[in-house]
XYZ file of C-alpha atoms in Angstrom:
747
model
C 53.703 64.763 151.800
C 51.695 64.083 155.011
C 49.709 66.870 156.724
C 51.622 66.214 159.984
C 54.907 67.285 158.247
C 53.656 70.808 157.500
C 55.171 73.514 159.672
C 55.751 77.233 159.706
C 58.375 78.533 157.283
C 58.137 75.835 154.649
C 57.850 76.791 150.949
C 55.182 74.412 149.643
C 53.676 73.607 146.278
C 50.001 72.432 146.029
C 48.451 74.801 148.576
C 47.539 77.574 146.114
C 46.870 77.359 142.372
C 49.146 80.407 141.921
C 52.273 78.408 142.770
C 54.496 77.851 145.757
C 53.596 79.660 149.003
C 55.341 80.214 152.319
C 53.516 78.832 155.337
C 53.078 81.456 158.069
C 50.847 79.459 160.416
C 49.934 75.737 160.707
C 47.132 74.517 163.052
C 45.701 71.002 163.254
C 41.908 70.849 163.059
C 41.553 67.181 163.993
C 39.796 64.526 161.932
C 42.723 64.646 159.404
C 42.517 68.347 158.608
C 45.045 71.214 158.872
C 44.345 74.957 158.628
C 47.217 76.973 157.126
C 47.848 80.683 156.633
C 50.296 81.383 153.757
C 51.947 84.154 151.723
C 52.281 83.805 147.966
C 55.031 85.069 145.702
C 53.341 88.449 145.262
C 53.132 88.963 149.028
C 49.409 88.377 149.405
C 48.194 86.528 152.534
C 45.692 83.689 152.238
C 44.319 80.762 154.233
C 43.060 77.279 153.440
C 41.823 74.110 155.099
C 43.720 71.052 153.865
C 42.403 67.456 153.894
C 44.004 64.027 153.582
C 43.023 64.020 149.945
C 45.326 67.042 149.324
C 48.475 65.242 150.522
C 49.277 63.915 147.049
C 49.565 67.494 145.749
C 51.778 68.827 148.531
C 55.555 69.152 147.938
C 58.193 71.076 149.854
C 60.311 73.360 147.689
C 62.752 74.348 150.425
C 62.886 75.351 154.003
C 62.899 79.130 154.496
C 66.115 80.295 156.147
C 68.071 77.078 155.712
C 70.561 75.651 153.167
C 71.148 72.079 152.134
C 74.445 70.708 150.832
C 73.202 68.001 148.496
C 73.660 69.977 145.209
C 75.916 69.022 142.262
C 79.485 69.693 143.410
C 80.893 69.888 139.873
C 78.398 72.577 138.914
C 79.101 74.477 142.119
C 82.833 74.482 141.397
C 82.200 75.561 137.816
C 80.094 78.490 139.044
C 82.671 79.599 141.584
C 85.472 79.316 139.009
C 83.480 81.451 136.573
C 83.062 84.084 139.274
C 86.745 83.868 140.188
C 87.903 84.199 136.575
C 85.519 87.117 136.053
C 87.245 88.949 138.904
C 90.778 87.784 138.076
C 91.870 91.087 136.511
C 91.383 92.763 139.896
C 94.254 90.669 141.262
C 96.290 89.938 138.130
C 97.058 93.154 136.207
C 98.611 91.118 133.355
C 95.789 88.623 132.974
C 95.936 88.498 129.161
C 99.672 87.731 129.240
C 99.169 84.828 131.640
C 96.242 83.368 129.690
C 97.773 83.604 126.196
C 100.491 81.717 124.334
C 102.788 84.726 124.007
C 106.017 85.843 125.603
C 105.836 89.633 125.244
C 108.737 92.083 125.205
C 109.008 95.262 127.310
C 107.756 97.591 124.565
C 104.664 95.430 124.057
C 103.809 95.413 127.770
C 104.334 99.175 127.879
C 102.068 99.805 124.878
C 99.137 97.738 126.156
C 99.208 98.252 129.924
C 100.653 101.760 130.189
C 99.649 103.509 126.980
C 96.311 102.051 125.891
C 94.404 100.026 128.471
C 93.608 102.892 130.821
C 92.160 105.224 128.173
C 88.388 105.657 128.126
C 87.560 105.831 125.325
C 90.661 104.581 123.538
C 91.406 106.610 120.387
C 95.017 105.799 119.647
C 97.661 105.451 116.914
C 100.161 102.632 117.456
C 103.003 103.418 115.062
C 105.874 101.140 116.086
C 108.343 100.049 113.408
C 107.615 97.055 111.129
C 108.282 93.758 112.862
C 107.749 95.125 116.400
C 104.795 92.790 117.028
C 101.822 95.130 116.772
C 99.481 92.147 116.209
C 100.540 90.737 119.596
C 99.810 94.092 121.234
C 96.348 94.229 119.669
C 95.595 90.664 120.823
C 96.624 91.434 124.402
C 94.484 94.577 124.388
C 91.416 92.721 123.079
C 91.754 89.925 125.633
C 92.233 92.337 128.541
C 89.161 94.361 127.549
C 87.100 91.153 127.332
C 88.297 90.048 130.788
C 87.292 93.411 132.247
C 83.833 93.283 130.740
C 84.537 96.256 128.494
C 84.378 94.485 125.122
C 81.632 92.367 123.602
C 81.962 93.337 119.909
C 85.266 93.772 118.087
C 86.216 94.170 114.417
C 89.618 93.929 112.724
C 89.967 95.790 109.396
C 93.096 94.948 107.415
C 94.382 94.423 103.845
C 92.988 91.349 102.123
C 96.309 89.520 102.195
C 96.377 89.657 106.008
C 92.887 88.543 107.061
C 93.730 84.846 107.445
C 96.961 85.699 109.218
C 95.052 87.828 111.726
C 92.536 85.026 112.239
C 95.299 82.456 112.801
C 97.213 84.690 115.234
C 94.182 85.611 117.335
C 92.952 82.020 117.519
C 96.312 80.351 118.017
C 97.896 82.757 120.492
C 94.862 84.196 122.309
C 92.023 81.702 121.825
C 89.826 84.407 120.272
C 87.201 83.084 117.787
C 87.215 85.772 115.093
C 85.359 85.076 111.847
C 86.151 86.530 108.434
C 83.315 88.473 106.800
C 83.804 88.471 103.038
C 81.519 88.873 100.046
C 80.072 85.364 100.498
C 79.012 86.065 104.087
C 77.379 89.350 103.069
C 75.375 87.693 100.305
C 74.273 84.674 102.380
C 73.433 86.504 105.618
C 70.056 85.418 107.017
C 69.362 88.861 108.492
C 70.928 90.890 105.685
C 73.518 92.284 108.075
C 76.383 89.862 108.803
C 78.163 92.533 110.837
C 75.347 92.474 113.387
C 75.464 88.675 113.538
C 79.162 88.301 114.353
C 80.532 89.820 117.579
C 84.160 89.137 116.554
C 84.777 89.920 112.880
C 87.708 90.380 110.490
C 87.082 92.329 107.267
C 89.072 93.168 104.171
C 89.802 96.872 103.889
C 88.938 97.267 100.203
C 85.854 95.057 100.406
C 84.415 97.626 102.816
C 85.821 100.759 101.162
C 84.748 100.006 97.589
C 81.185 98.774 98.193
C 78.632 101.413 99.119
C 75.987 98.809 99.953
C 78.327 97.051 102.362
C 79.225 100.350 104.028
C 75.543 101.192 104.419
C 74.919 97.883 106.209
C 78.038 98.367 108.335
C 76.925 101.853 109.377
C 73.894 100.334 111.126
C 76.090 98.483 113.639
C 77.972 99.534 116.766
C 81.258 98.190 118.066
C 83.223 98.336 121.295
C 86.596 98.232 119.514
C 87.727 98.474 115.898
C 91.386 97.812 115.049
C 92.620 99.068 111.659
C 95.865 97.411 110.567
C 98.063 99.090 107.906
C 95.930 102.124 108.702
C 98.032 104.497 106.580
C 96.026 103.158 103.636
C 93.063 105.149 104.987
C 94.760 108.432 104.119
C 93.700 111.636 102.413
C 95.769 114.400 100.828
C 95.681 118.165 101.148
C 96.716 120.272 98.182
C 95.586 123.448 96.508
C 93.851 124.509 99.694
C 91.427 121.594 99.678
C 91.134 118.124 101.145
C 91.167 115.258 98.636
C 89.676 112.239 100.410
C 89.811 108.675 99.127
C 87.265 105.882 99.440
C 89.463 104.334 102.094
C 89.553 107.606 104.026
C 85.758 107.713 103.875
C 85.710 104.205 105.350
C 88.000 105.395 108.141
C 85.565 108.178 108.995
C 82.708 105.654 109.039
C 84.598 103.259 111.319
C 85.520 106.083 113.681
C 81.844 106.948 114.079
C 80.515 103.464 114.877
C 82.999 102.404 117.557
C 83.802 103.486 121.103
C 87.446 102.392 121.046
C 89.411 102.959 117.808
C 92.979 101.705 117.355
C 94.971 102.591 114.233
C 98.128 100.567 113.576
C 100.758 101.464 111.004
C 104.525 101.643 110.780
C 104.390 104.585 108.343
C 101.939 107.164 109.722
C 103.693 110.194 108.216
C 104.371 110.689 104.503
C 106.352 113.866 105.129
C 103.408 116.263 104.748
C 102.047 117.676 107.994
C 98.651 118.444 106.442
C 98.186 114.827 105.323
C 99.277 113.544 108.731
C 96.752 115.686 110.565
C 94.006 114.620 108.183
C 94.919 111.064 109.124
C 94.803 111.934 112.844
C 91.317 113.371 112.367
C 90.106 109.785 112.110
C 90.823 109.562 115.837
C 89.600 113.013 116.894
C 87.984 115.133 114.180
C 87.322 118.132 116.435
C 90.826 118.344 117.840
C 92.762 118.128 114.602
C 90.357 120.229 112.549
C 91.436 123.359 114.384
C 95.120 123.073 113.498
C 94.483 124.115 109.887
C 95.015 127.845 109.528
C 95.168 129.662 106.220
C 95.479 126.457 104.201
C 98.471 125.187 106.192
C 98.664 122.814 109.118
C 100.450 123.873 112.261
C 102.654 121.165 113.794
C 101.011 119.677 116.858
C 102.204 117.428 119.666
C 100.451 114.065 119.321
C 102.229 112.264 122.169
C 98.975 111.720 124.080
C 97.249 109.889 121.199
C 100.205 108.209 119.505
C 103.039 105.833 120.417
C 105.984 105.278 118.085
C 109.001 103.140 118.852
C 111.744 102.527 116.332
C 113.747 99.347 116.101
C 116.941 100.864 117.436
C 115.175 101.675 120.736
C 113.622 98.248 121.333
C 115.226 96.115 124.038
C 114.899 92.694 125.626
C 114.344 92.285 129.369
C 118.087 91.853 129.901
C 118.689 95.267 128.308
C 120.232 93.942 125.089
C 119.043 95.097 121.664
C 115.961 93.302 120.414
C 116.970 93.699 116.752
C 120.354 92.897 115.186
C 122.094 95.554 113.029
C 120.933 96.174 109.460
C 123.191 97.208 106.603
C 122.345 98.415 103.083
C 124.759 97.920 100.171
C 124.665 99.687 96.821
C 125.652 97.519 93.835
C 126.276 99.866 90.882
C 126.663 98.424 87.405
C 127.150 99.802 83.913
C 124.682 99.022 81.145
C 125.856 97.093 78.125
C 125.922 98.950 74.805
C 122.626 97.373 73.735
C 120.998 98.170 77.087
C 122.224 101.755 76.988
C 120.912 102.257 73.457
C 117.501 100.856 74.421
C 117.404 102.969 77.577
C 118.157 106.187 75.715
C 115.684 105.443 72.913
C 112.825 104.524 75.270
C 113.575 107.549 77.470
C 113.525 109.817 74.410
C 110.167 108.313 73.460
C 108.809 108.889 76.982
C 110.101 112.468 77.057
C 108.620 113.252 73.615
C 105.229 111.818 74.520
C 105.243 113.635 77.861
C 105.921 116.953 76.164
C 103.156 116.291 73.653
C 100.760 115.327 76.464
C 101.444 118.638 78.215
C 99.534 120.358 75.385
C 96.528 118.030 75.705
C 93.373 118.404 77.772
C 93.605 117.497 81.442
C 92.127 113.996 81.144
C 94.438 112.942 78.302
C 97.427 114.572 79.987
C 96.716 112.637 83.154
C 96.399 109.202 81.573
C 99.368 109.644 79.217
C 101.549 110.859 82.094
C 100.504 107.844 84.125
C 101.205 105.409 81.269
C 104.636 106.830 80.464
C 105.692 106.734 84.107
C 104.764 103.054 84.261
C 106.733 102.438 81.059
C 109.824 104.135 82.469
C 109.653 102.056 85.658
C 109.393 98.846 83.636
C 112.311 99.898 81.468
C 114.466 99.995 84.614
C 113.127 96.648 85.836
C 114.159 94.085 83.196
C 114.358 93.432 79.428
C 111.362 91.113 79.817
C 109.186 93.765 81.477
C 109.951 96.489 78.923
C 109.663 94.107 75.947
C 106.235 92.808 76.970
C 105.041 96.318 77.828
C 106.144 97.718 74.455
C 104.661 94.739 72.621
C 101.281 95.015 74.334
C 101.184 98.778 73.814
C 102.063 98.484 70.124
C 99.366 95.852 69.513
C 96.645 97.852 71.267
C 97.553 101.066 69.456
C 97.481 99.168 66.131
C 93.915 98.132 66.933
C 93.131 101.740 67.675
C 94.720 102.813 64.372
C 92.690 100.219 62.459
C 89.476 101.584 63.975
C 90.535 105.178 63.247
C 91.209 104.357 59.569
C 87.773 102.738 59.324
C 86.174 105.914 60.692
C 88.478 108.210 58.739
C 89.597 110.035 61.866
C 91.105 109.469 65.301
C 88.561 110.141 68.023
C 90.114 112.208 70.768
C 87.755 110.728 73.345
C 87.905 107.026 72.450
C 87.955 105.254 75.810
C 89.271 108.375 77.537
C 86.579 108.544 80.206
C 87.130 104.898 81.078
C 90.888 105.368 81.331
C 90.560 108.495 83.487
C 88.181 106.601 85.773
C 90.651 103.722 86.084
C 93.515 106.089 86.884
C 91.401 107.869 89.502
C 90.381 104.559 91.089
C 94.011 103.417 91.035
C 95.147 106.612 92.759
C 92.303 106.370 95.247
C 93.227 102.811 96.206
C 96.899 103.658 96.570
C 96.333 106.960 98.338
C 98.913 108.542 96.042
C 99.497 110.515 92.924
C 99.664 108.822 89.525
C 103.433 108.454 89.706
C 103.706 107.278 93.294
C 102.995 103.590 93.691
C 102.426 103.023 97.388
C 100.942 100.188 99.417
C 99.362 97.494 97.246
C 96.450 95.291 98.246
C 96.231 93.105 95.166
C 99.354 93.627 93.117
C 97.985 91.612 90.177
C 94.904 93.822 89.954
C 97.037 96.946 90.224
C 99.390 95.669 87.532
C 96.418 94.921 85.282
C 95.270 98.519 85.683
C 98.753 99.780 84.854
C 98.883 97.590 81.752
C 95.469 98.664 80.487
C 96.246 102.370 80.817
C 99.745 101.831 79.432
C 98.334 99.958 76.417
C 95.681 102.515 75.465
C 96.719 105.996 76.626
C 98.334 108.032 73.840
C 99.096 111.679 73.213
C 98.463 111.250 69.460
C 95.593 113.397 68.161
C 95.727 112.480 64.466
C 96.077 109.275 62.473
C 99.473 110.414 61.243
C 100.757 111.003 64.761
C 99.475 107.600 65.855
C 101.190 105.927 62.865
C 104.442 107.619 63.831
C 104.144 106.467 67.435
C 103.483 102.870 66.359
C 106.524 102.988 64.053
C 108.659 104.107 67.020
C 107.219 101.363 69.227
C 108.043 98.671 66.633
C 111.668 99.791 66.602
C 111.857 99.847 70.401
C 110.157 96.468 70.619
C 112.729 94.881 68.305
C 115.586 96.299 70.379
C 113.983 94.950 73.581
C 113.369 91.548 71.982
C 117.019 91.231 70.951
C 118.183 92.208 74.433
C 115.721 89.836 76.111
C 116.855 86.880 73.983
C 120.544 87.721 74.254
C 123.046 87.638 77.087
C 123.582 91.345 77.661
C 121.440 91.827 80.788
C 124.005 93.303 83.192
C 121.631 93.517 86.147
C 120.952 89.782 85.977
C 124.712 89.204 85.912
C 125.033 91.190 89.177
C 122.323 89.092 90.838
C 123.845 85.857 89.561
C 127.279 86.817 90.892
C 125.791 87.734 94.253
C 124.034 84.371 94.521
C 127.219 82.523 93.600
C 129.374 84.499 96.056
C 130.998 81.816 98.210
C 131.425 84.171 101.166
C 127.650 84.648 101.440
C 127.012 80.925 101.170
C 123.464 81.268 99.829
C 121.855 77.832 99.794
C 124.779 76.268 101.651
C 124.010 74.678 105.032
C 125.583 76.211 108.133
C 127.840 73.593 109.673
C 127.695 74.750 113.292
C 126.187 77.393 115.535
C 127.483 80.664 114.153
C 128.441 83.907 115.925
C 125.192 85.540 114.779
C 122.922 82.703 115.904
C 122.761 80.733 112.661
C 121.000 77.383 113.045
C 123.081 74.324 112.090
C 121.751 72.517 109.052
C 119.831 75.517 107.713
C 121.148 77.279 104.622
C 121.477 81.016 104.294
C 118.335 82.233 102.584
C 117.861 85.130 100.193
C 114.786 87.159 99.191
C 114.678 88.964 95.836
C 112.069 91.723 95.515
C 110.721 93.123 92.263
C 107.744 95.360 91.474
C 106.658 93.583 88.304
C 105.377 90.063 87.689
C 106.927 90.020 84.206
C 110.328 90.543 85.804
C 109.624 87.886 88.430
C 108.778 85.310 85.731
C 111.921 86.310 83.817
C 114.101 85.829 86.912
C 112.432 82.527 87.717
C 113.437 81.117 84.304
C 116.996 82.387 84.737
C 117.349 81.010 88.276
C 115.915 77.615 87.396
C 118.399 77.405 84.525
C 121.142 78.343 87.007
C 120.448 75.775 89.750
C 117.413 73.688 88.856
C 113.778 73.562 89.971
C 113.661 72.869 93.696
C 115.741 75.571 95.328
C 113.360 78.554 94.965
C 109.735 79.554 95.545
C 107.768 82.668 94.624
C 105.010 84.819 96.112
C 102.884 87.138 93.971
C 99.668 89.026 94.559
C 97.595 86.727 92.371
C 98.290 83.614 94.457
C 95.508 82.345 96.690
C 95.910 82.164 100.441
C 96.889 78.502 100.599
C 99.451 78.783 97.786
C 101.061 81.798 99.479
C 101.130 79.969 102.797
C 102.645 76.852 101.236
C 105.354 78.916 99.519
C 106.153 80.752 102.733
C 106.307 77.540 104.777
C 108.558 75.849 102.240
C 110.917 78.807 102.147
C 111.111 79.032 105.942
C 111.356 75.345 106.813
C 112.789 73.442 103.835
C 116.615 73.393 104.008
C 116.720 72.818 100.259
C 114.807 76.030 99.472
C 117.215 78.952 99.658
C 115.618 81.719 97.564
C 112.264 83.506 97.518
C 111.195 85.583 94.517
C 108.545 88.105 95.556
C 106.605 91.025 94.253
C 105.523 93.618 96.785
C 102.548 91.399 97.657
C 105.026 89.822 100.097
C 105.933 93.248 101.450
C 103.034 93.349 103.898
C 102.383 91.115 106.838
C 104.619 88.230 105.735
C 107.154 87.128 108.346
C 110.374 85.942 106.769
C 112.920 86.370 109.553
C 114.485 82.964 108.817
C 116.222 84.852 105.991
C 118.710 87.619 106.662
C 119.725 88.559 103.105
C 117.660 90.549 100.599
C 118.071 92.051 97.123
C 116.051 94.922 95.678
C 116.191 93.884 92.024
C 114.322 97.012 91.051
C 114.065 100.010 93.339
C 110.621 101.395 94.261
C 109.845 105.026 93.530
C 108.377 105.368 97.001
C 111.113 105.402 99.705
C 108.777 103.974 102.368
C 108.686 100.770 100.328
C 112.390 100.221 101.001
C 111.765 100.045 104.745
C 108.651 97.930 104.245
C 110.593 95.341 102.252
C 113.485 95.353 104.716
C 110.951 94.833 107.515
C 110.082 91.366 106.160
C 113.411 90.030 107.448
C 114.389 92.637 110.065
C 111.753 91.790 112.679
C 111.278 90.095 116.051
C 112.904 86.662 115.989
C 115.742 87.679 113.694
C 119.120 86.712 115.156
C 121.520 87.519 112.317
C 122.777 90.820 110.986
C 120.553 91.760 108.046
C 121.905 92.870 104.678
C 120.150 94.310 101.645
C 121.717 94.866 98.229
C 120.256 97.557 95.969
C 121.043 97.045 92.266
C 121.544 100.416 90.551
C 122.295 101.116 86.877
C 124.704 104.024 87.277
C 124.461 105.333 83.698
C 120.708 105.963 83.766
C 119.039 109.120 85.018
C 117.020 107.230 87.646
C 120.082 105.220 88.620
C 122.113 108.366 89.185
C 119.398 109.767 91.443
C 119.103 106.519 93.369
C 122.845 105.982 93.683
C 123.266 109.475 95.091
C 120.371 108.808 97.479
C 121.761 105.456 98.663
C 125.292 106.783 99.117
C 124.017 109.656 101.231
C 121.749 107.270 103.119
C 124.712 105.051 103.975
C 126.761 108.059 105.096
C 123.841 109.165 107.272
C 123.526 105.645 108.710
C 127.169 105.652 109.740
C 126.805 109.093 111.337
C 123.313 108.836 112.832
C 122.681 105.089 113.138
C 119.931 102.889 111.755
C 117.273 105.457 112.687
C 117.704 107.058 109.257
C 115.787 104.103 107.757
C 112.768 105.124 109.846
C 112.446 108.621 108.373
C 112.785 107.806 104.670
C 109.298 109.107 103.930
C 109.807 112.383 105.791
C 113.052 113.156 103.961
C 111.051 114.046 100.852
C 108.486 116.467 102.236
C 109.157 119.231 99.714
C 109.693 117.030 96.634
C 108.586 113.413 96.469
C 111.180 110.912 95.275
C 108.923 109.876 92.387
C 108.751 113.497 91.194
C 112.534 113.792 91.348
C 113.007 110.555 89.406
C 110.559 111.576 86.701
C 112.078 115.055 86.512
C 115.472 113.441 85.975
C 114.025 111.407 83.097
C 112.221 114.313 81.450
C 114.608 117.200 81.942
C 118.082 115.702 82.099
C 120.593 115.934 79.278
C 121.753 112.670 77.765
C 123.483 110.681 80.510
C 123.192 113.383 83.163
C 120.729 114.568 85.782
C 119.580 118.171 86.047
C 121.125 120.374 88.733
C 117.750 121.169 90.286
C 117.163 117.429 90.858
C 120.518 116.875 92.563
C 120.062 120.019 94.658
C 116.649 118.815 95.833
C 118.093 115.394 96.638
C 121.033 116.877 98.529
C 118.632 119.020 100.546
C 116.476 116.013 101.388
C 119.498 114.008 102.598
C 121.412 116.808 104.380
C 122.578 115.349 107.691
C 121.682 118.316 109.888
C 118.177 118.228 108.458
C 117.989 114.479 109.115
C 119.021 115.116 112.708
C 116.135 117.564 113.053
C 113.668 115.046 111.588
C 114.918 112.289 113.904
C 114.809 114.681 116.874
C 111.287 115.707 115.886
C 110.238 112.077 115.941
C 111.556 111.856 119.473
C 108.589 114.044 120.510
C 106.179 111.279 119.496
C 108.005 108.049 120.253
C 109.006 106.363 123.468
C 112.418 105.079 124.477
C 112.989 101.967 126.575
C 115.745 103.006 128.971
C 117.084 100.495 131.542
C 115.065 101.988 134.428
C 111.795 101.589 132.497
C 112.657 98.013 131.523
C 113.560 97.185 135.128
C 110.265 98.588 136.364
C 108.301 96.543 133.789
C 110.203 93.387 134.766
C 109.396 93.926 138.462
C 105.722 94.521 137.657
C 105.612 91.260 135.679
C 107.197 89.324 138.548
C 104.642 90.705 141.018
C 101.801 89.923 138.610
C 103.092 86.368 138.154
C 102.987 85.848 141.919
C 99.404 87.125 142.119
C 98.098 85.590 138.924
C 95.096 83.298 138.650
C 95.894 79.873 140.089
C 94.432 76.459 139.131
C 91.868 74.731 138.936
C 92.286 76.014 135.389
C 93.211 79.146 133.467
C 91.093 80.389 130.551
């Protein structure tokens, strides 16, 4: 740069060794010199005489007070677009909707934009019915908070079977890059804390709850939002005047303390006990819900400001029509064959005798024996295969125990007892239930292994002679079960076979044309068969393959890996030749099977909430056909009599009160759990009958006026989508669409 080009106001490099300076005065000194007065970046004033030899060092940075338009236009547009997108939520109140691959329904818009988004901080329970699209609501919430600059770190905590599904949904529908943090990531973390490394994480519930080291690392992090799916698993119980927390509940307390926004999502927040419900709500606000306990009892409290519950019968489309088709439950009673009835009575007598003997034992033995016998009774009702294998395994393990006792000359009362008690306690802790109430499963294979181990080893025998007598009884029962298993007298299988072959249902037969209920031409009617036990599932698989061949069915169990489960689900949903899915309750959570509209409960769960959970696999958003479920009930068993009475009263209540009765199944049994009633029927009933106290308790639970009160009580905590509300939401969406972010591009 020549000395003659220097003038006041220029920002010039090469004048001062401290960097660029602003020229305040420029005077020519003649003979090729210029005297300048300048101000440096720190504001100091200086002066210098410049010579021709300095020209090579001089360079103009810019002219003070002026702008040039020779920059990179693409970068300028990128910068302005970034600024525009960052401010888009100020003009587009539904930004996440317009930048995601979703088409939300009125109840989803209401939940995110009216109920949750405006809360600071957000501490909320989203308790809409199964299949209402709670994952979509969570995704919209996360994306809106990111757009508004209110979320930089987010964690999803869910059952292990759902982590990949969450990851797929958030990436595919919302473009959110969540990463799964599992055991491998914890062990290979460079910093030792993978939770601090990942701003968007998905974690398995039990991986966090059952590892103290992992929880300690997690406690050192902070989050803007944590979403807990199937949050009812993080429950505690209140009995005997004291709180009985679980490891999962402890995790819930930890999560509540390390996040600003906390969203719990579950379709079954209430198990019928107000104390347990308020303990659950303490995860959101410990101070508020602590004070409602008075004298060992919880006072009912209005939770409308921290909870939203919508049931399927209240959900509507934008045109005002029902979002869900009707759902109908059918009871299929059947009589046991002579061989089945004899086996049932003999096994039940064995269970009752062992229960009575266990009542005299110490608490630990009583607990494990009671647990084992309850499992045995449930497997007796499931299938000949399940009871045969259970009896066989138990007999073999007790023979090993007898052999050891004879070697020692005595039967040790404490052999393995501590281990068994620990396993039962861990089992109960993971299920959040008592030993007889099998609730939500995370890994059904692992749970079934625990059941089998306790069932095989727990015994009320205290002497070698008593153990010999028990083994003798088991051999006799095992032979009866073997004969029944290898014969043709399984009446429950006959009922399922007849149902499958019913021409009016057309299971496996392609629909010829568009049907009145929205059936898709070319797709067969599809059926799901649920069972609690893998032994029964394998038994049914052999029977069904013998009935129609290999290719027409698939199965889903808890022990299958993610890809195998996904492949089975995809084949069932999309292959016209696959008409039947066999599933344990591993498929009862988070699996979307609305291509099917027919379902069979081959064995009935002892937890009534499980009925709704299973039904929710097919009765969910996207279902177009009327949904039907058939419950197979052996009418000449004690449990069958209880269940048949329950299902008949449930159907009568459905006709009188509508489908809402399915949504309060858990609350019907506040005073006496269904599992307690079933076991009481087994233990106390006369041969072939059920005790009066059991039927009275059941009648009280299902009394229609009481059900009306429960349903009305739920109305205090759930919203209803009336036409005016839907119309208002539709108008808001139209206005937002007109004001939404316009191209160049949309994130």
